[in-house]
Amino acid sequence: GENVEQHPSTLSVQEGDSAVIKCTYSDSASNYFPWYKQELGKRPQLIIDIRSNVGEKKDQRIAVTLNKTAKHFSLHITETQPEDSAVYFCAARGFGNEKLTFGTGTRLTIIP
Amino acid sequence: EAGVAQSPRYKIIEKRQSVAFWCNPISGHATLYWYQQILGQGPKLLIQFQNNGVVDDSQLPKDRFSAERLKGVDSTLKIQPAKLEDSAVYLCASSLSWDGNIQYFGAGTRLSVL
C-alpha cells in the first residue's frame, strides 16, 4: 500500500518568513495530493491540492510543487502570519484506489 | 452549505464498554469515510462507503469495530468492546464521489478510553 512520509515534524519560522514542508510517497501511480490544515481541536481543512498532470499550483501565499520522478511534493507558505500556526498534513491517493493516505503531520509555529 | 455533522463531540468510557458515533455527511455526497486520528498522527482510514456499500474496510479492526450506512446517508461507527488503544479522534468525511473530489471533514468525536 501507499506510504507517505512528511518532514519536518515541527517547524518554527519568524513571522513574514517562508515555510516549506516536504512529503514523499511510495506509489508511483498516485495521482492526487491534497494538503490539509488542522488547527487545535478543529477539523482538517483542505488548503490546496495538486494532481499528477500539474507540476505546480499557487493560491495567494500558498503553493504546492510536485516532482513525480522523485515522488515528492512540497507545500510552500510565503509571508507567514500568526494565523498560519497549525498542524499541516499532506496526503496521497493512488490511481484506481480511492483511499487517501496521510502523512504524520507538521506542527508549524509562527513566531511574532 | 452545511458541513459534515458528527456527534457526540466528546466521549469518555471505560475499557470493554461499547460506544457509537454518528455522522451526517454533506447533502448529496455519495462517498463517506471514517478515519481514526491518534494524537500526533495523521488520519488513518477505517472504512469508506460509496452510497450504502462498503468500498474499503481493509484497515477496520473487524473484531471490535463495525460501521453501517443505511439508506446511503447517515452513518454510525461502533466499537464493542473498547480498548485503551482506541483512544483517538474519530473523523467523518464526505465527498461527492471518490474520483477527483475534495473530502470535507467533520469536527470529529474525541474518544477517551479509561
PDB file of N, CA and C in Angstrom, chain A residues 26-82:
ATOM      1  N   SER A  26       5.165   6.584  -1.915  1.00  0.00           N
ATOM      2  CA  SER A  26       5.793   5.361  -2.421  1.00  0.00           C
ATOM      3  C   SER A  26       5.139   4.820  -3.688  1.00  0.00           C
ATOM      4  N   ASP A  27       3.850   5.079  -3.871  1.00  0.00           N
ATOM      5  CA  ASP A  27       3.124   4.507  -5.005  1.00  0.00           C
ATOM      6  C   ASP A  27       3.227   5.431  -6.215  1.00  0.00           C
ATOM      7  N   SER A  28       3.956   5.003  -7.211  1.00  0.00           N
ATOM      8  CA  SER A  28       4.165   5.839  -8.391  1.00  0.00           C
ATOM      9  C   SER A  28       2.869   6.098  -9.167  1.00  0.00           C
ATOM     10  N   ALA A  29       1.822   5.313  -8.864  1.00  0.00           N
ATOM     11  CA  ALA A  29       0.546   5.509  -9.555  1.00  0.00           C
ATOM     12  C   ALA A  29      -0.326   6.572  -8.872  1.00  0.00           C
ATOM     13  N   SER A  30       0.118   7.097  -7.738  1.00  0.00           N
ATOM     14  CA  SER A  30      -0.668   8.122  -7.040  1.00  0.00           C
ATOM     15  C   SER A  30      -0.846   9.333  -7.932  1.00  0.00           C
ATOM     16  N   ASN A  31      -2.054   9.917  -7.913  1.00  0.00           N
ATOM     17  CA  ASN A  31      -2.328  10.992  -8.864  1.00  0.00           C
ATOM     18  C   ASN A  31      -2.999  12.213  -8.250  1.00  0.00           C
ATOM     19  N   TYR A  32      -3.192  12.206  -6.939  1.00  0.00           N
ATOM     20  CA  TYR A  32      -3.862  13.337  -6.300  1.00  0.00           C
ATOM     21  C   TYR A  32      -3.228  13.578  -4.944  1.00  0.00           C
ATOM     22  N   PHE A  33      -2.863  14.862  -4.691  1.00  0.00           N
ATOM     23  CA  PHE A  33      -2.081  15.172  -3.488  1.00  0.00           C
ATOM     24  C   PHE A  33      -2.654  16.431  -2.814  1.00  0.00           C
ATOM     25  N   PRO A  34      -3.497  16.243  -1.817  1.00  0.00           N
ATOM     26  CA  PRO A  34      -4.048  17.392  -1.093  1.00  0.00           C
ATOM     27  C   PRO A  34      -3.222  17.733   0.146  1.00  0.00           C
ATOM     28  N   TRP A  35      -3.349  18.961   0.574  1.00  0.00           N
ATOM     29  CA  TRP A  35      -2.767  19.423   1.831  1.00  0.00           C
ATOM     30  C   TRP A  35      -3.900  19.933   2.721  1.00  0.00           C
ATOM     31  N   TYR A  36      -3.868  19.480   3.975  1.00  0.00           N
ATOM     32  CA  TYR A  36      -4.882  19.889   4.934  1.00  0.00           C
ATOM     33  C   TYR A  36      -4.234  20.655   6.083  1.00  0.00           C
ATOM     34  N   LYS A  37      -4.972  21.639   6.586  1.00  0.00           N
ATOM     35  CA  LYS A  37      -4.546  22.413   7.753  1.00  0.00           C
ATOM     36  C   LYS A  37      -5.488  22.081   8.892  1.00  0.00           C
ATOM     37  N   GLN A  38      -4.911  21.775  10.051  1.00  0.00           N
ATOM     38  CA  GLN A  38      -5.743  21.440  11.198  1.00  0.00           C
ATOM     39  C   GLN A  38      -5.330  22.282  12.394  1.00  0.00           C
ATOM     40  N   GLU A  39      -6.199  23.185  12.795  1.00  0.00           N
ATOM     41  CA  GLU A  39      -5.956  23.973  13.993  1.00  0.00           C
ATOM     42  C   GLU A  39      -6.372  23.149  15.206  1.00  0.00           C
ATOM     43  N   LEU A  40      -5.833  23.523  16.343  1.00  0.00           N
ATOM     44  CA  LEU A  40      -6.020  22.745  17.557  1.00  0.00           C
ATOM     45  C   LEU A  40      -7.501  22.510  17.854  1.00  0.00           C
ATOM     46  N   GLY A  41      -7.875  21.263  17.956  1.00  0.00           N
ATOM     47  CA  GLY A  41      -9.250  20.914  18.298  1.00  0.00           C
ATOM     48  C   GLY A  41     -10.263  21.100  17.187  1.00  0.00           C
ATOM     49  N   LYS A  42      -9.770  21.376  15.975  1.00  0.00           N
ATOM     50  CA  LYS A  42     -10.699  21.637  14.869  1.00  0.00           C
ATOM     51  C   LYS A  42     -10.536  20.597  13.757  1.00  0.00           C
ATOM     52  N   ARG A  43     -11.421  20.648  12.807  1.00  0.00           N
ATOM     53  CA  ARG A  43     -11.404  19.684  11.713  1.00  0.00           C
ATOM     54  C   ARG A  43     -10.304  20.001  10.715  1.00  0.00           C
ATOM     55  N   PRO A  44      -9.761  18.978  10.044  1.00  0.00           N
ATOM     56  CA  PRO A  44      -8.821  19.243   8.947  1.00  0.00           C
ATOM     57  C   PRO A  44      -9.553  19.966   7.816  1.00  0.00           C
ATOM     58  N   GLN A  45      -8.900  20.983   7.265  1.00  0.00           N
ATOM     59  CA  GLN A  45      -9.488  21.727   6.164  1.00  0.00           C
ATOM     60  C   GLN A  45      -8.522  21.759   4.998  1.00  0.00           C
ATOM     61  N   LEU A  46      -9.037  21.478   3.817  1.00  0.00           N
ATOM     62  CA  LEU A  46      -8.211  21.487   2.615  1.00  0.00           C
ATOM     63  C   LEU A  46      -7.746  22.910   2.321  1.00  0.00           C
ATOM     64  N   ILE A  47      -6.448  23.086   2.102  1.00  0.00           N
ATOM     65  CA  ILE A  47      -5.937  24.411   1.751  1.00  0.00           C
ATOM     66  C   ILE A  47      -5.466  24.487   0.313  1.00  0.00           C
ATOM     67  N   ILE A  48      -5.009  23.390  -0.226  1.00  0.00           N
ATOM     68  CA  ILE A  48      -4.579  23.358  -1.613  1.00  0.00           C
ATOM     69  C   ILE A  48      -4.395  21.902  -2.022  1.00  0.00           C
ATOM     70  N   ASP A  49      -4.548  21.618  -3.306  1.00  0.00           N
ATOM     71  CA  ASP A  49      -4.314  20.273  -3.791  1.00  0.00           C
ATOM     72  C   ASP A  49      -3.690  20.332  -5.174  1.00  0.00           C
ATOM     73  N   ILE A  50      -3.097  19.239  -5.601  1.00  0.00           N
ATOM     74  CA  ILE A  50      -2.464  19.192  -6.913  1.00  0.00           C
ATOM     75  C   ILE A  50      -2.659  17.804  -7.506  1.00  0.00           C
ATOM     76  N   ARG A  51      -2.813  17.759  -8.813  1.00  0.00           N
ATOM     77  CA  ARG A  51      -2.962  16.478  -9.494  1.00  0.00           C
ATOM     78  C   ARG A  51      -1.688  16.178 -10.268  1.00  0.00           C
ATOM     79  N   SER A  52      -1.549  14.921 -10.656  1.00  0.00           N
ATOM     80  CA  SER A  52      -0.261  14.473 -11.184  1.00  0.00           C
ATOM     81  C   SER A  52       0.073  15.040 -12.555  1.00  0.00           C
ATOM     82  N   ASN A  53      -0.898  15.663 -13.208  1.00  0.00           N
ATOM     83  CA  ASN A  53      -0.612  16.238 -14.525  1.00  0.00           C
ATOM     84  C   ASN A  53      -0.145  17.696 -14.429  1.00  0.00           C
ATOM     85  N   VAL A  54       0.069  18.145 -13.193  1.00  0.00           N
ATOM     86  CA  VAL A  54       0.490  19.534 -12.963  1.00  0.00           C
ATOM     87  C   VAL A  54       1.735  19.523 -12.086  1.00  0.00           C
ATOM     88  N   GLY A  55       2.687  20.415 -12.364  1.00  0.00           N
ATOM     89  CA  GLY A  55       3.913  20.439 -11.583  1.00  0.00           C
ATOM     90  C   GLY A  55       3.886  21.427 -10.425  1.00  0.00           C
ATOM     91  N   GLU A  56       3.033  22.448 -10.567  1.00  0.00           N
ATOM     92  CA  GLU A  56       2.985  23.469  -9.526  1.00  0.00           C
ATOM     93  C   GLU A  56       1.613  24.132  -9.527  1.00  0.00           C
ATOM     94  N   LYS A  57       1.181  24.512  -8.344  1.00  0.00           N
ATOM     95  CA  LYS A  57      -0.095  25.220  -8.214  1.00  0.00           C
ATOM     96  C   LYS A  57       0.053  26.253  -7.117  1.00  0.00           C
ATOM     97  N   LYS A  58      -0.519  27.425  -7.338  1.00  0.00           N
ATOM     98  CA  LYS A  58      -0.361  28.502  -6.373  1.00  0.00           C
ATOM     99  C   LYS A  58      -1.707  29.129  -6.052  1.00  0.00           C
ATOM    100  N   ASP A  59      -1.882  29.492  -4.786  1.00  0.00           N
ATOM    101  CA  ASP A  59      -3.090  30.181  -4.363  1.00  0.00           C
ATOM    102  C   ASP A  59      -2.675  31.216  -3.326  1.00  0.00           C
ATOM    103  N   GLN A  60      -2.517  32.436  -3.771  1.00  0.00           N
ATOM    104  CA  GLN A  60      -2.095  33.554  -2.926  1.00  0.00           C
ATOM    105  C   GLN A  60      -0.757  33.225  -2.272  1.00  0.00           C
ATOM    106  N   ARG A  61      -0.720  33.088  -0.949  1.00  0.00           N
ATOM    107  CA  ARG A  61       0.572  32.860  -0.276  1.00  0.00           C
ATOM    108  C   ARG A  61       0.968  31.382  -0.206  1.00  0.00           C
ATOM    109  N   ILE A  62       0.120  30.527  -0.728  1.00  0.00           N
ATOM    110  CA  ILE A  62       0.364  29.092  -0.624  1.00  0.00           C
ATOM    111  C   ILE A  62       0.637  28.505  -1.997  1.00  0.00           C
ATOM    112  N   ALA A  63       1.620  27.627  -2.072  1.00  0.00           N
ATOM    113  CA  ALA A  63       1.932  26.952  -3.325  1.00  0.00           C
ATOM    114  C   ALA A  63       2.305  25.508  -3.031  1.00  0.00           C
ATOM    115  N   VAL A  64       2.054  24.652  -3.991  1.00  0.00           N
ATOM    116  CA  VAL A  64       2.460  23.257  -3.878  1.00  0.00           C
ATOM    117  C   VAL A  64       3.205  22.886  -5.154  1.00  0.00           C
ATOM    118  N   THR A  65       4.292  22.142  -4.992  1.00  0.00           N
ATOM    119  CA  THR A  65       5.053  21.649  -6.127  1.00  0.00           C
ATOM    120  C   THR A  65       5.072  20.131  -6.085  1.00  0.00           C
ATOM    121  N   LEU A  66       5.104  19.535  -7.244  1.00  0.00           N
ATOM    122  CA  LEU A  66       5.098  18.077  -7.348  1.00  0.00           C
ATOM    123  C   LEU A  66       6.208  17.626  -8.272  1.00  0.00           C
ATOM    124  N   ASN A  67       7.008  16.673  -7.822  1.00  0.00           N
ATOM    125  CA  ASN A  67       8.039  16.053  -8.643  1.00  0.00           C
ATOM    126  C   ASN A  67       7.698  14.570  -8.752  1.00  0.00           C
ATOM    127  N   LYS A  68       7.076  14.180  -9.847  1.00  0.00           N
ATOM    128  CA  LYS A  68       6.628  12.795  -9.997  1.00  0.00           C
ATOM    129  C   LYS A  68       7.787  11.822 -10.108  1.00  0.00           C
ATOM    130  N   THR A  69       8.863  12.267 -10.727  1.00  0.00           N
ATOM    131  CA  THR A  69      10.013  11.376 -10.897  1.00  0.00           C
ATOM    132  C   THR A  69      10.594  10.981  -9.546  1.00  0.00           C
ATOM    133  N   ALA A  70      10.737  11.984  -8.692  1.00  0.00           N
ATOM    134  CA  ALA A  70      11.304  11.752  -7.366  1.00  0.00           C
ATOM    135  C   ALA A  70      10.245  11.314  -6.360  1.00  0.00           C
ATOM    136  N   LYS A  71       8.987  11.377  -6.750  1.00  0.00           N
ATOM    137  CA  LYS A  71       7.860  11.038  -5.883  1.00  0.00           C
ATOM    138  C   LYS A  71       7.867  11.860  -4.606  1.00  0.00           C
ATOM    139  N   HIS A  72       7.971  13.174  -4.795  1.00  0.00           N
ATOM    140  CA  HIS A  72       7.804  14.033  -3.640  1.00  0.00           C
ATOM    141  C   HIS A  72       7.069  15.314  -4.014  1.00  0.00           C
ATOM    142  N   PHE A  73       6.421  15.890  -3.021  1.00  0.00           N
ATOM    143  CA  PHE A  73       5.684  17.131  -3.207  1.00  0.00           C
ATOM    144  C   PHE A  73       5.859  17.993  -1.965  1.00  0.00           C
ATOM    145  N   SER A  74       5.764  19.280  -2.155  1.00  0.00           N
ATOM    146  CA  SER A  74       6.073  20.214  -1.079  1.00  0.00           C
ATOM    147  C   SER A  74       5.037  21.321  -0.993  1.00  0.00           C
ATOM    148  N   LEU A  75       4.841  21.791   0.223  1.00  0.00           N
ATOM    149  CA  LEU A  75       3.968  22.934   0.500  1.00  0.00           C
ATOM    150  C   LEU A  75       4.852  24.129   0.831  1.00  0.00           C
ATOM    151  N   HIS A  76       4.570  25.246   0.190  1.00  0.00           N
ATOM    152  CA  HIS A  76       5.326  26.456   0.432  1.00  0.00           C
ATOM    153  C   HIS A  76       4.361  27.540   0.908  1.00  0.00           C
ATOM    154  N   ILE A  77       4.657  28.136   2.044  1.00  0.00           N
ATOM    155  CA  ILE A  77       3.859  29.256   2.544  1.00  0.00           C
ATOM    156  C   ILE A  77       4.783  30.462   2.627  1.00  0.00           C
ATOM    157  N   THR A  78       4.442  31.515   1.926  1.00  0.00           N
ATOM    158  CA  THR A  78       5.258  32.726   1.949  1.00  0.00           C
ATOM    159  C   THR A  78       4.612  33.782   2.847  1.00  0.00           C
ATOM    160  N   GLU A  79       5.412  34.745   3.271  1.00  0.00           N
ATOM    161  CA  GLU A  79       4.935  35.856   4.109  1.00  0.00           C
ATOM    162  C   GLU A  79       4.057  35.332   5.244  1.00  0.00           C
ATOM    163  N   THR A  80       4.604  34.414   6.012  1.00  0.00           N
ATOM    164  CA  THR A  80       3.822  33.756   7.046  1.00  0.00           C
ATOM    165  C   THR A  80       3.244  34.727   8.066  1.00  0.00           C
ATOM    166  N   GLN A  81       2.062  34.345   8.560  1.00  0.00           N
ATOM    167  CA  GLN A  81       1.335  35.160   9.532  1.00  0.00           C
ATOM    168  C   GLN A  81       0.987  34.297  10.739  1.00  0.00           C
ATOM    169  N   PRO A  82       0.720  34.903  11.884  1.00  0.00           N
ATOM    170  CA  PRO A  82       0.409  34.107  13.087  1.00  0.00           C
ATOM    171  C   PRO A  82      -0.727  33.108  12.860  1.00  0.00           C
TER     172      PRO A  82
END
